[in-house]
Short mmCIF file of C-alpha atoms and ligand atoms in Angstrom, two decimals:
data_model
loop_
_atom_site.label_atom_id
_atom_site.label_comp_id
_atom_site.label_asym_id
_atom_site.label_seq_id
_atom_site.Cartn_x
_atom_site.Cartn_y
_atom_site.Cartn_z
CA UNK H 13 -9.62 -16.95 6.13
CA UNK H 14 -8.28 -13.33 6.14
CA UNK H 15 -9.29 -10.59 3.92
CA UNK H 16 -6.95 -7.72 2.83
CA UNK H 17 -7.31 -5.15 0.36
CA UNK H 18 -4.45 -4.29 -1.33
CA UNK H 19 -4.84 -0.46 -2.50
CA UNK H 20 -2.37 1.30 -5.06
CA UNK H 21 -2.83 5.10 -5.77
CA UNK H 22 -2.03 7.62 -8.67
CA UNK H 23 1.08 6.21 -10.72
CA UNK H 24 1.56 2.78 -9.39
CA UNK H 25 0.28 1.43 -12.52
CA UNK H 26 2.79 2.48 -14.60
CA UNK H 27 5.19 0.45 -12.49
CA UNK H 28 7.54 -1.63 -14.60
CA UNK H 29 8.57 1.60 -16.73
CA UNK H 30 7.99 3.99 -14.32
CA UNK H 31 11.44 5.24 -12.66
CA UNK H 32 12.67 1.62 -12.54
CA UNK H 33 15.79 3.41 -11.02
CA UNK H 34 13.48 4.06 -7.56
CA UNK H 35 10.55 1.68 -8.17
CA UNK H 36 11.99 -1.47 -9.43
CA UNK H 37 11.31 -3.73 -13.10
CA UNK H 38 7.81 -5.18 -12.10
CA UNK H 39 4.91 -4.32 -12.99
CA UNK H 40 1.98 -4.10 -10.96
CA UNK H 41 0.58 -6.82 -11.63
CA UNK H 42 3.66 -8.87 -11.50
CA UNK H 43 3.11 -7.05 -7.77
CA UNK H 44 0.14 -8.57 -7.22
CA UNK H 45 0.63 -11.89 -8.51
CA UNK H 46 3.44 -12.35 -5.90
CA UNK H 47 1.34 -10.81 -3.15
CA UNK H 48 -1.44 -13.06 -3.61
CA UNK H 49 1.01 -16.28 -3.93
CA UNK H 50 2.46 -14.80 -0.62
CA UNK H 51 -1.02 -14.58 0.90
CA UNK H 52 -2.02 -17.96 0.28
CA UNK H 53 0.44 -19.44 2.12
CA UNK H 54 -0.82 -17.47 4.52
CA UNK H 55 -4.19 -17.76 4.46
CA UNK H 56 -5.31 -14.81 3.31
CA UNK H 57 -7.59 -13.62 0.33
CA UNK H 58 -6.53 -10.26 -1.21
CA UNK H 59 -8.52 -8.08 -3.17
CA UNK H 60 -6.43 -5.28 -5.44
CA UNK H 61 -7.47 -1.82 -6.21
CA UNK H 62 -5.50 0.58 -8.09
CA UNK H 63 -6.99 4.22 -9.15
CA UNK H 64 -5.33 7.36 -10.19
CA UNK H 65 -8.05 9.47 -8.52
CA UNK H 66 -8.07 10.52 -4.85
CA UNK H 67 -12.04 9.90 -4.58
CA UNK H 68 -11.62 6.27 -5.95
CA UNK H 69 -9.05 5.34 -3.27
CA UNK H 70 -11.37 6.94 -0.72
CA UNK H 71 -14.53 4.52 -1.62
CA UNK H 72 -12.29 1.72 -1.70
CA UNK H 73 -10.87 2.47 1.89
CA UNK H 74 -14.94 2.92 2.94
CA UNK H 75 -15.71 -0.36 0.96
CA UNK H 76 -12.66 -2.31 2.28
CA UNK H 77 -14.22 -1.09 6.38
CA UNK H 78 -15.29 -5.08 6.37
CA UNK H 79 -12.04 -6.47 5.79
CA UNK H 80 -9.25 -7.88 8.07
CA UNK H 81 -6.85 -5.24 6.88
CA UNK H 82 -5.85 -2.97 4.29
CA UNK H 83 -2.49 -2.57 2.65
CA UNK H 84 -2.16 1.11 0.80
CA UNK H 85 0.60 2.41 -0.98
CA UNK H 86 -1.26 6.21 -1.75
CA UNK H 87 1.80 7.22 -3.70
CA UNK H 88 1.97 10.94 -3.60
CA UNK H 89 -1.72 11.14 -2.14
CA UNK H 90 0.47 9.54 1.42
CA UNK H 91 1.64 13.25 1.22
CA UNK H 92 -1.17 15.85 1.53
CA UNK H 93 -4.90 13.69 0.93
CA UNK H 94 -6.54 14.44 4.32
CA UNK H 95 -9.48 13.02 2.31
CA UNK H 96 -7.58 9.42 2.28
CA UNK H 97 -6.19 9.72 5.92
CA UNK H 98 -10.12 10.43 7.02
CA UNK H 99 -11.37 7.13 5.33
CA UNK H 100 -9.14 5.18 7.03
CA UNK H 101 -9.48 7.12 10.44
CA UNK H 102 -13.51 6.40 9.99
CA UNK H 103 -12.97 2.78 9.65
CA UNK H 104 -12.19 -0.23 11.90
CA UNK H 105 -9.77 -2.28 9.66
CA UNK H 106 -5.87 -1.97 10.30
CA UNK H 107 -4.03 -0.23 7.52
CA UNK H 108 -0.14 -0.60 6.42
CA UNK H 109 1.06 2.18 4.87
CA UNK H 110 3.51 1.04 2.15
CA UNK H 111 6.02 2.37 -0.07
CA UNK H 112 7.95 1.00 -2.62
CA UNK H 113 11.00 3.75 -2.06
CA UNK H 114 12.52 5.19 0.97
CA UNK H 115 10.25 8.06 0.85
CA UNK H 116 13.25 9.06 3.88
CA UNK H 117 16.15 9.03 1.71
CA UNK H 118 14.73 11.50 -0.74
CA UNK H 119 13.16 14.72 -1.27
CA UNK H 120 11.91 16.08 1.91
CA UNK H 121 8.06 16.48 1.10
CA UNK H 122 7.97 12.80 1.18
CA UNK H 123 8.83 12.49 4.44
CA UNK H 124 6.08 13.95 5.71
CA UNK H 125 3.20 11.16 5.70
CA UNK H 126 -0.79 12.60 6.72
CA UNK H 127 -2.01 9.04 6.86
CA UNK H 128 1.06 7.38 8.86
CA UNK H 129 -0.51 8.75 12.14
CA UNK H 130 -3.99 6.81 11.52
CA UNK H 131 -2.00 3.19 10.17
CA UNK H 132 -1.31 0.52 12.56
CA UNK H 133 2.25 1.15 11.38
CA UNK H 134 4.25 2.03 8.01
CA UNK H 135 6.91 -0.32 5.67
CA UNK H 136 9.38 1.73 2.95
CA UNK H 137 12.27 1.21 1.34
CA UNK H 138 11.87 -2.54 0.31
CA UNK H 139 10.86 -2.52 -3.31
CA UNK H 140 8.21 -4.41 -4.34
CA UNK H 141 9.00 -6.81 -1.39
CA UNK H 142 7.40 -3.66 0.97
CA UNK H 143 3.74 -5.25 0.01
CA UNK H 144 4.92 -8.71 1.39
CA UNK H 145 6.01 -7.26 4.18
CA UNK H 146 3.02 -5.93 5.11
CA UNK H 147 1.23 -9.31 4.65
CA UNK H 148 3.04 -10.63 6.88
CA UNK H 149 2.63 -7.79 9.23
CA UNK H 150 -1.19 -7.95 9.50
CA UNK H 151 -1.42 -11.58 9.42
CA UNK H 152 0.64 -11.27 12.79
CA UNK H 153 -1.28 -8.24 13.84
CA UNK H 154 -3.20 -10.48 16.53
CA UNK H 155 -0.69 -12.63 17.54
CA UNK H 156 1.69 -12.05 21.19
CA UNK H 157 4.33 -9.86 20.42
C1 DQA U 29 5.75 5.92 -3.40
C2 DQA U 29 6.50 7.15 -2.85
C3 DQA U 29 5.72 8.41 -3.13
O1 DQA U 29 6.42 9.54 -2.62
C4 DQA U 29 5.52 8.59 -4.61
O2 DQA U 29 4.75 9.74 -4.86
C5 DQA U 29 4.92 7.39 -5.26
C6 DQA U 29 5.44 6.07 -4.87
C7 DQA U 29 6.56 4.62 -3.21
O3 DQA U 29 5.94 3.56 -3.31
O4 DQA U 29 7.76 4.65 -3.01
O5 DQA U 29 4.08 7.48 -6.14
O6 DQA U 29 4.54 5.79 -2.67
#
């Protein structure tokens, strides 16, 4: 069986009241509930981590360098944390970069991603269905194209 970590940054868990006009009604845990129903099906175990604090989501990129992939939604960390983008350049596991929003469609700073360049590729603009997505996306990561 597959192991992803699923890593939420600084914000994401005040989802549910948190600009429901841009990041939907669920909460995070409603989030990860679905993920992990997804994952099954898939055969995947997911592990969730959610910190506020820039050197918390760094250990838990070092401590997820084991697993089959990694799923992070940084929130505004995605923006300027070299510190982040290094932990996942150091280790071996794929990472998605995720956002709930179209970080595209709005203010320019968020178009601008420092850890894009060191994912295996980057979902946004699907709500809370942009975590799914990325299951699906690593479980296929090894399969023909
Ligand atoms: C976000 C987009 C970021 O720009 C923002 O700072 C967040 C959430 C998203 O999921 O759409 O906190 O990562």
């Amino acid at each position: 069986m597959k192991r992803v970590a699923v890593i939420n940054g600084p914000n994401l868990n005040l989802l549910g009241t948190r600009e429901p006009d841009k990041y939907g009604d669920r909460t995070l845990d409603e989030i990860n509930w679905l993920v992990s129903r997804e994952a099954e099906s898939l055969e995947i175990s997911c592990e969730f981590f959610q910190s506020n604090s820039e050197g918390e989501l760094v250990t838990a990129v070092q401590l997820a360098s084991d697993s089959d992939g990694i799923i992070i939604n940084a929130g505004a960390y995605t923006h300027y944390s070299i510190a982040i983008r290094d932990a996942i350049a150091a280790i071996a596991a794929p990472a998605v970069e995720v956002h709930i929003s179209n970080v595209h469609a709005r203010e320019d700073f968020r178009r601008v991603s420092v850890i894009a360049p060191v994912c295996v590729g980057v979902i946004a603009g699907f709500g809370s269905n942009s975590y799914i997505l990325a299951l699906h996306a690593l479980a296929g990561l090894d399969l023909p194209v």
